[in-house]
């Protein structure tokens, strides 16, 4: 049966795994955060800090997780904002303690009013080391750091985020399954774009096709802001203003991703506006695909991300030289602008130690790109892979990737 969210046991397992990394007398405090102000009394959409979510499954602002390890036993308390009829009239229902328990698996759930008293007791009587998430950058996290430094200046404080990075880099099978579902939904959105694409449309017409497909499946926010870039706009890596008119002969760069059950996909495809790649476009397309296949063949346990990049750069160097674009003493980075892989998971650019050796269960993107300013376009092709015991498996393999497939779908 297909799942559509992370199960409660996932969060229990994550808390247990983190607790095993802590020494006795450790007190860890993580907060869900608060959304930044957008304008006046309006805030941006709230998304709980992903480290907090990884341990609790709770998507409610102003919540706090307290984790104490004592005599080898891990004790956790979740503090949530209390129910408030007037707040809920304007902003929606808050979680009850029973609902928070059902989602997180935590039986000790209290309202936020009790946090200060319990914290003072823990710090005064038992705590030897305080762990905070130094990577968290929201108003609630900043306030907590300032409060602890002021009230308990002699307490040894450490950053818990490296421990969570080490855990989050290795994905549970349920995470991999949800990333696969996110990739499938992303593929449906890409197919909708292929069916709608034609010269004369605005880039935002294609943007809206993708957005509509996701929203019809219940994904109201993509994994990141969708990139739909036609012609020379494809030379801007993070193109965020899809308002240009698509011209006959343009190459259109897509870089898009859905979320599913809290996990992200990140997929890039390139397509010809008129349904047929030009000679130059197909030449670069074939080169980027060669780079991608080299990356697939390179990824395995025991290597680093830099080695994937280096392998692809060599393929790009040979191909660009054969096309007469790259001169003998010219750096390949003049055309090969960015790295090939990053980790993927609860965040689209998931937390990672970029120097760490790859291990089975890690999920990566593979997105080599070649950008030719003198030809007026650039392109990247991106798929998502999971590292296996002896190589990698392409999670997004079902999404059409070859140039001939793209043309057939656009002209079928």
Coordinates of C-alpha atoms in Angstrom, one line a residue:
X1 CA 0.0 0.0 0.0
X2 CA 1.3 3.4 -0.9
X3 CA 2.1 5.7 2.0
X4 CA 1.6 9.4 1.9
X5 CA 3.3 10.5 5.1
X6 CA 6.1 9.6 7.5
X7 CA 4.8 7.1 10.1
X8 CA 5.0 7.8 13.9
X9 CA 7.7 5.1 14.3
X10 CA 10.0 7.1 12.1
X11 CA 10.1 9.9 14.6
X12 CA 10.5 7.5 17.5
X13 CA 13.5 5.9 15.8
X14 CA 15.1 9.2 15.1
X15 CA 14.9 10.3 18.7
X16 CA 16.3 7.0 19.8
X17 CA 19.2 7.3 17.3
X18 CA 20.0 10.8 18.4
X19 CA 19.9 9.8 22.1
X20 CA 22.5 7.1 21.5
X21 CA 24.9 9.8 20.3
X22 CA 24.5 11.9 23.5
X23 CA 26.4 11.3 26.8
X24 CA 24.6 11.0 30.1
X25 CA 23.6 14.4 31.6
X26 CA 23.0 15.8 28.1
X27 CA 20.0 18.1 27.7
X28 CA 19.0 18.9 24.1
X29 CA 16.4 21.6 23.2
X30 CA 15.1 22.1 19.7
X31 CA 12.4 24.5 18.5
X32 CA 10.0 24.4 15.6
X33 CA 10.5 28.2 14.9
X34 CA 8.3 31.0 13.8
X35 CA 7.6 32.3 10.3
X36 CA 9.3 35.5 9.2
X37 CA 7.2 38.6 8.7
X38 CA 6.2 39.2 5.1
X39 CA 4.6 42.6 5.5
X40 CA 2.6 44.4 8.2
X41 CA 0.8 41.7 10.1
X42 CA 1.2 39.0 7.4
X43 CA 3.8 36.2 7.7
X44 CA 5.4 33.9 5.2
X45 CA 4.0 30.3 5.1
X46 CA 5.2 28.4 8.2
X47 CA 7.5 25.4 7.8
X48 CA 8.9 23.8 11.0
X49 CA 12.6 23.6 11.3
X50 CA 13.5 20.4 9.6
X51 CA 15.7 19.1 12.5
X52 CA 12.8 19.6 14.8
X53 CA 10.4 18.0 12.4
X54 CA 12.8 15.0 11.9
X55 CA 12.5 14.3 15.6
X56 CA 8.8 15.1 16.2
X57 CA 6.7 15.2 13.0
X58 CA 5.1 18.4 14.3
X59 CA 4.4 21.3 11.9
X60 CA 3.3 23.9 14.5
X61 CA 5.0 27.1 15.2
X62 CA 6.3 27.9 18.7
X63 CA 6.7 24.3 19.7
X64 CA 9.7 23.0 21.7
X65 CA 11.3 19.5 22.1
X66 CA 13.3 18.8 25.3
X67 CA 15.4 15.7 25.2
X68 CA 17.2 14.5 28.4
X69 CA 19.6 11.5 28.6
X70 CA 20.0 10.2 32.2
X71 CA 21.5 6.9 33.2
X72 CA 21.3 5.7 29.6
X73 CA 17.6 6.5 29.4
X74 CA 16.2 9.1 27.0
X75 CA 13.3 11.2 28.2
X76 CA 11.5 13.6 25.9
X77 CA 8.9 16.3 26.5
X78 CA 7.1 18.1 23.8
X79 CA 5.8 21.6 24.5
X80 CA 3.1 23.0 22.2
X81 CA 1.1 26.2 22.2
X82 CA -2.1 25.9 24.2
X83 CA -5.5 25.9 22.5
X84 CA -6.9 29.4 22.1
X85 CA -10.4 30.0 20.7
X86 CA -9.7 33.6 19.5
X87 CA -6.3 32.6 17.9
X88 CA -8.0 29.7 16.2
X89 CA -10.8 31.8 14.9
X90 CA -8.4 33.8 12.8
X91 CA -5.5 31.3 12.1
X92 CA -6.9 27.8 12.3
X93 CA -6.9 25.0 14.8
X94 CA -4.0 24.2 17.0
X95 CA -3.0 20.7 18.0
X96 CA -4.4 19.2 21.1
X97 CA -2.0 17.2 23.3
X98 CA -3.7 14.0 22.2
X99 CA -3.2 14.9 18.5
X100 CA 0.5 15.8 19.1
X101 CA 1.0 12.4 20.8
X102 CA -0.6 10.6 17.9
X103 CA 1.7 12.3 15.4
X104 CA 5.0 12.3 17.3
X105 CA 4.7 9.2 19.4
X106 CA 5.6 11.3 22.5
X107 CA 3.5 10.5 25.5
X108 CA 4.8 13.5 27.6
X109 CA 3.2 16.5 25.9
X110 CA 2.7 19.7 27.8
X111 CA 1.6 23.2 27.0
X112 CA 4.2 25.8 26.4
X113 CA 3.4 27.7 29.7
X114 CA 5.2 24.9 31.6
X115 CA 8.5 25.1 29.7
X116 CA 10.3 27.7 31.8
X117 CA 9.7 25.9 35.0
X118 CA 10.8 22.5 33.7
X119 CA 13.9 24.0 32.1
X120 CA 15.0 25.7 35.3
X121 CA 14.6 22.5 37.2
X122 CA 16.6 20.5 34.6
X123 CA 19.4 22.9 34.3
X124 CA 19.7 23.4 38.1
X125 CA 19.7 19.8 39.1
X126 CA 20.9 17.4 36.4
X127 CA 22.2 18.9 33.3
X128 CA 25.9 18.6 32.5
X129 CA 25.8 19.7 28.8
X130 CA 23.3 21.7 26.8
X131 CA 22.8 20.9 23.1
X132 CA 21.2 23.6 20.9
X133 CA 20.7 23.6 17.2
X134 CA 23.1 26.3 16.0
X135 CA 22.0 25.9 12.4
X136 CA 18.4 27.0 13.2
X137 CA 17.9 30.6 12.1
X138 CA 14.5 31.8 13.2
X139 CA 13.3 34.2 15.9
X140 CA 12.4 31.5 18.3
X141 CA 15.8 29.7 18.0
X142 CA 17.6 33.0 18.4
X143 CA 15.7 33.9 21.4
X144 CA 16.4 30.5 23.0
X145 CA 20.1 30.9 22.5
X146 CA 20.2 34.4 23.9
X147 CA 18.1 33.3 26.9
X148 CA 20.3 30.4 27.7
X149 CA 23.5 32.4 27.4
X150 CA 22.1 35.1 29.7
X151 CA 20.5 32.8 32.3
X152 CA 23.1 30.0 32.4
X153 CA 26.4 31.4 31.3
X154 CA 28.5 28.7 33.0
X155 CA 26.6 25.8 31.4
X156 CA 28.6 24.0 28.6
X157 CA 26.8 24.5 25.3
X158 CA 27.3 22.5 22.1
X159 CA 25.9 22.4 18.6
X160 CA 23.6 19.4 18.0
X161 CA 23.3 20.0 14.3
X162 CA 26.4 17.9 13.2
X163 CA 24.9 14.9 15.0
X164 CA 21.6 15.4 13.2
X165 CA 23.4 15.8 9.9
X166 CA 25.1 12.4 10.4
X167 CA 21.7 10.8 11.0
X168 CA 19.8 12.6 8.3
X169 CA 22.3 11.8 5.5
X170 CA 21.3 8.1 5.7
X171 CA 17.7 7.8 4.6
X172 CA 15.2 5.4 6.0
X173 CA 13.5 3.2 3.4
X174 CA 10.3 5.1 4.0
X175 CA 12.0 8.3 3.1
X176 CA 13.3 6.8 -0.1
X177 CA 9.8 5.6 -1.0
X178 CA 8.4 9.1 -0.4
X179 CA 11.1 10.7 -2.5
X180 CA 10.2 8.3 -5.3
X181 CA 6.6 9.4 -5.0
X182 CA 7.6 13.0 -5.1
X183 CA 9.6 12.3 -8.2
X184 CA 6.6 10.6 -9.9
X185 CA 4.5 13.6 -9.1
X186 CA 7.2 15.9 -10.5
X187 CA 7.2 13.8 -13.6
X188 CA 3.5 14.3 -14.0
X189 CA 4.0 18.1 -13.8
X190 CA 6.8 17.9 -16.4
X191 CA 4.5 15.9 -18.8
X192 CA 1.9 18.6 -18.4
X193 CA 4.4 21.2 -19.4
X194 CA 5.5 19.2 -22.4
X195 CA 1.9 18.8 -23.6
X196 CA 1.2 22.6 -23.2
X197 CA 4.5 24.0 -24.6
X198 CA 4.5 26.0 -27.8
X199 CA 6.1 29.3 -29.0
X200 CA 4.2 32.4 -28.1
X201 CA 3.3 31.4 -24.6
X202 CA 4.7 33.1 -21.6
X203 CA 7.1 31.2 -19.3
X204 CA 4.5 31.6 -16.5
X205 CA 2.0 29.6 -18.6
X206 CA 4.3 26.6 -18.3
X207 CA 4.9 27.5 -14.6
X208 CA 1.2 27.3 -14.0
X209 CA 0.8 23.9 -15.7
X210 CA 3.3 22.5 -13.2
X211 CA 1.8 24.3 -10.2
X212 CA -1.7 23.1 -11.2
X213 CA -0.7 19.5 -11.5
X214 CA 0.9 19.5 -8.1
X215 CA -2.0 21.3 -6.4
X216 CA -4.5 18.8 -7.9
X217 CA -2.5 16.1 -6.1
X218 CA -2.6 17.9 -2.8
X219 CA 0.9 19.4 -3.0
X220 CA 0.2 23.1 -2.5
X221 CA 3.9 24.2 -2.2
X222 CA 6.6 22.7 -4.4
X223 CA 9.9 21.7 -2.9
X224 CA 11.4 25.0 -4.2
X225 CA 10.5 27.9 -6.4
X226 CA 10.0 26.4 -9.9
X227 CA 12.4 27.5 -12.6
X228 CA 11.0 27.8 -16.1
X229 CA 13.6 29.7 -18.2
X230 CA 13.4 30.1 -22.0
X231 CA 16.2 31.2 -24.4
X232 CA 18.9 33.3 -22.8
X233 CA 17.1 33.1 -19.4
X234 CA 18.4 29.6 -19.2
X235 CA 21.8 31.1 -18.6
X236 CA 20.6 32.3 -15.2
X237 CA 20.9 29.4 -12.8
X238 CA 18.2 30.5 -10.3
X239 CA 15.8 32.3 -12.7
X240 CA 12.8 33.4 -10.7
X241 CA 10.8 35.8 -12.9
X242 CA 9.1 33.6 -15.5
X243 CA 7.4 36.4 -17.5
X244 CA 9.2 36.3 -20.8
X245 CA 7.6 35.2 -24.1
X246 CA 8.8 31.9 -25.4
X247 CA 10.2 32.3 -28.9
X248 CA 10.3 29.7 -31.7
X249 CA 13.7 28.0 -31.5
X250 CA 14.2 28.7 -27.8
X251 CA 15.6 26.0 -25.5
X252 CA 13.5 25.9 -22.3
X253 CA 15.2 24.9 -19.0
X254 CA 12.9 23.3 -16.4
X255 CA 14.2 22.8 -12.8
X256 CA 11.2 21.7 -10.6
X257 CA 10.3 19.5 -7.7
X258 CA 7.3 18.3 -5.8
X259 CA 7.1 17.3 -2.1
X260 CA 5.3 14.2 -1.0
X261 CA 4.9 13.3 2.7
X262 CA 7.4 15.9 3.6
X263 CA 10.2 14.6 1.3
X264 CA 11.5 16.5 -1.8
X265 CA 12.2 15.7 -5.4
X266 CA 14.5 17.9 -7.6
X267 CA 14.3 17.3 -11.3
X268 CA 15.7 19.2 -14.3
X269 CA 14.8 18.7 -18.0
X270 CA 15.4 20.8 -21.1
X271 CA 13.0 21.0 -24.0
X272 CA 12.8 22.7 -27.4
X273 CA 10.0 25.3 -27.6
X274 CA 8.9 24.2 -31.1
X275 CA 9.3 20.5 -30.4
X276 CA 12.6 19.9 -32.2
X277 CA 16.1 20.4 -30.8
X278 CA 18.3 22.5 -33.0
X279 CA 21.8 21.1 -34.0
X280 CA 23.5 23.1 -31.3
X281 CA 20.8 22.3 -28.7
X282 CA 21.1 18.5 -29.4
X283 CA 24.9 18.6 -29.3
X284 CA 24.8 20.1 -25.8
X285 CA 22.0 17.9 -24.7
X286 CA 23.9 14.8 -25.7
X287 CA 27.0 16.1 -23.9
X288 CA 25.1 16.7 -20.7
X289 CA 23.6 13.2 -20.9
X290 CA 27.1 11.8 -21.2
X291 CA 28.1 13.7 -18.1
X292 CA 25.1 12.4 -16.3
X293 CA 25.8 8.7 -17.3
X294 CA 29.4 9.2 -16.1
X295 CA 28.0 10.4 -12.7
X296 CA 25.7 7.4 -12.4
X297 CA 28.6 5.1 -13.1
X298 CA 30.9 6.9 -10.6
X299 CA 28.5 7.0 -7.6
X300 CA 29.2 4.3 -5.1
X301 CA 30.0 3.9 -1.4
X302 CA 33.4 5.2 -0.4
X303 CA 33.7 8.2 -2.8
X304 CA 33.1 11.9 -2.2
X305 CA 30.9 14.4 -4.0
X306 CA 34.0 16.1 -5.4
X307 CA 34.9 12.9 -7.2
X308 CA 31.5 12.9 -9.0
X309 CA 32.1 16.5 -10.1
X310 CA 35.6 15.8 -11.3
X311 CA 34.5 12.8 -13.4
X312 CA 31.8 14.9 -15.1
X313 CA 34.2 17.8 -15.7
X314 CA 36.5 15.5 -17.7
X315 CA 33.7 14.3 -19.9
X316 CA 32.6 17.9 -20.4
X317 CA 36.1 19.0 -21.2
X318 CA 36.4 16.3 -24.0
X319 CA 33.0 17.1 -25.4
X320 CA 33.4 20.9 -25.4
X321 CA 36.8 20.5 -27.0
X322 CA 35.4 18.3 -29.7
X323 CA 32.7 20.9 -30.4
X324 CA 35.3 23.6 -30.8
X325 CA 34.0 25.5 -27.8
X326 CA 36.8 24.9 -25.3
X327 CA 40.3 26.0 -26.1
X328 CA 43.3 23.8 -24.9
X329 CA 44.3 26.1 -22.1
X330 CA 40.8 27.3 -21.2
X331 CA 39.2 26.2 -17.8
X332 CA 36.2 23.9 -18.2
X333 CA 34.4 26.0 -15.6
X334 CA 33.9 28.6 -18.2
X335 CA 31.1 26.3 -19.5
X336 CA 30.6 23.9 -16.5
X337 CA 29.4 26.3 -13.9
X338 CA 28.2 24.4 -10.9
X339 CA 28.6 21.2 -8.9
X340 CA 26.9 18.0 -10.0
X341 CA 25.4 16.6 -6.8
X342 CA 23.9 17.6 -3.5
X343 CA 22.0 15.6 -0.8
X344 CA 18.2 15.4 -1.0
X345 CA 15.6 14.7 1.6
X346 CA 13.4 16.8 4.0
X347 CA 15.1 19.8 2.4
X348 CA 15.8 20.0 -1.3
X349 CA 19.4 21.0 -0.5
X350 CA 19.5 18.6 2.4
X351 CA 21.9 18.9 5.3
X352 CA 25.1 17.1 4.7
X353 CA 28.8 16.9 5.3
X354 CA 30.1 17.5 1.8
X355 CA 33.5 15.8 2.6
X356 CA 31.9 12.6 4.0
X357 CA 32.3 9.4 2.1
X358 CA 29.1 8.2 0.4
X359 CA 27.3 5.4 2.1
X360 CA 24.3 3.2 1.1
X361 CA 21.0 5.0 1.8
X362 CA 22.2 8.4 0.9
X363 CA 20.0 10.2 -1.6
X364 CA 21.7 12.6 -4.1
X365 CA 20.8 14.7 -7.1
X366 CA 22.8 14.3 -10.3
X367 CA 22.6 17.5 -12.3
X368 CA 25.5 18.3 -14.7
X369 CA 25.0 21.4 -16.7
X370 CA 26.7 23.0 -19.7
X371 CA 26.2 26.7 -20.4
X372 CA 27.2 28.2 -23.7
X373 CA 26.7 32.0 -23.7
X374 CA 27.8 32.4 -27.3
X375 CA 25.1 30.1 -28.4
X376 CA 22.5 31.9 -26.2
X377 CA 21.4 29.0 -23.9
X378 CA 22.5 26.6 -21.3
X379 CA 21.0 23.4 -19.9
X380 CA 21.2 20.9 -17.1
X381 CA 19.6 17.5 -16.7
X382 CA 18.9 16.4 -13.2
X383 CA 17.7 13.1 -11.7
X384 CA 17.6 11.8 -8.1
X385 CA 19.5 8.6 -7.1
X386 CA 19.9 6.5 -3.9
X387 CA 23.4 5.1 -3.2
X388 CA 23.3 1.3 -3.0
X389 CA 25.8 -1.3 -1.8
X390 CA 27.6 -1.3 -5.1
X391 CA 26.5 1.8 -7.0
X392 CA 23.3 3.8 -7.3
X393 CA 19.7 3.5 -8.4
X394 CA 18.0 6.2 -10.3
X395 CA 14.8 7.0 -8.3
X396 CA 13.4 9.2 -11.1
X397 CA 14.1 6.9 -14.0
X398 CA 10.5 6.9 -15.1
X399 CA 10.6 10.5 -16.1
X400 CA 11.4 10.8 -19.8
X401 CA 15.1 11.9 -20.1
X402 CA 16.4 11.2 -23.7
X403 CA 16.2 13.9 -26.4
X404 CA 14.2 11.6 -28.7
X405 CA 11.7 10.9 -26.0
X406 CA 11.2 14.6 -25.3
X407 CA 10.6 15.3 -29.0
X408 CA 8.3 12.3 -29.4
X409 CA 6.1 13.5 -26.5
X410 CA 6.0 17.0 -27.7
X411 CA 5.0 16.0 -31.2
X412 CA 2.9 12.9 -30.5

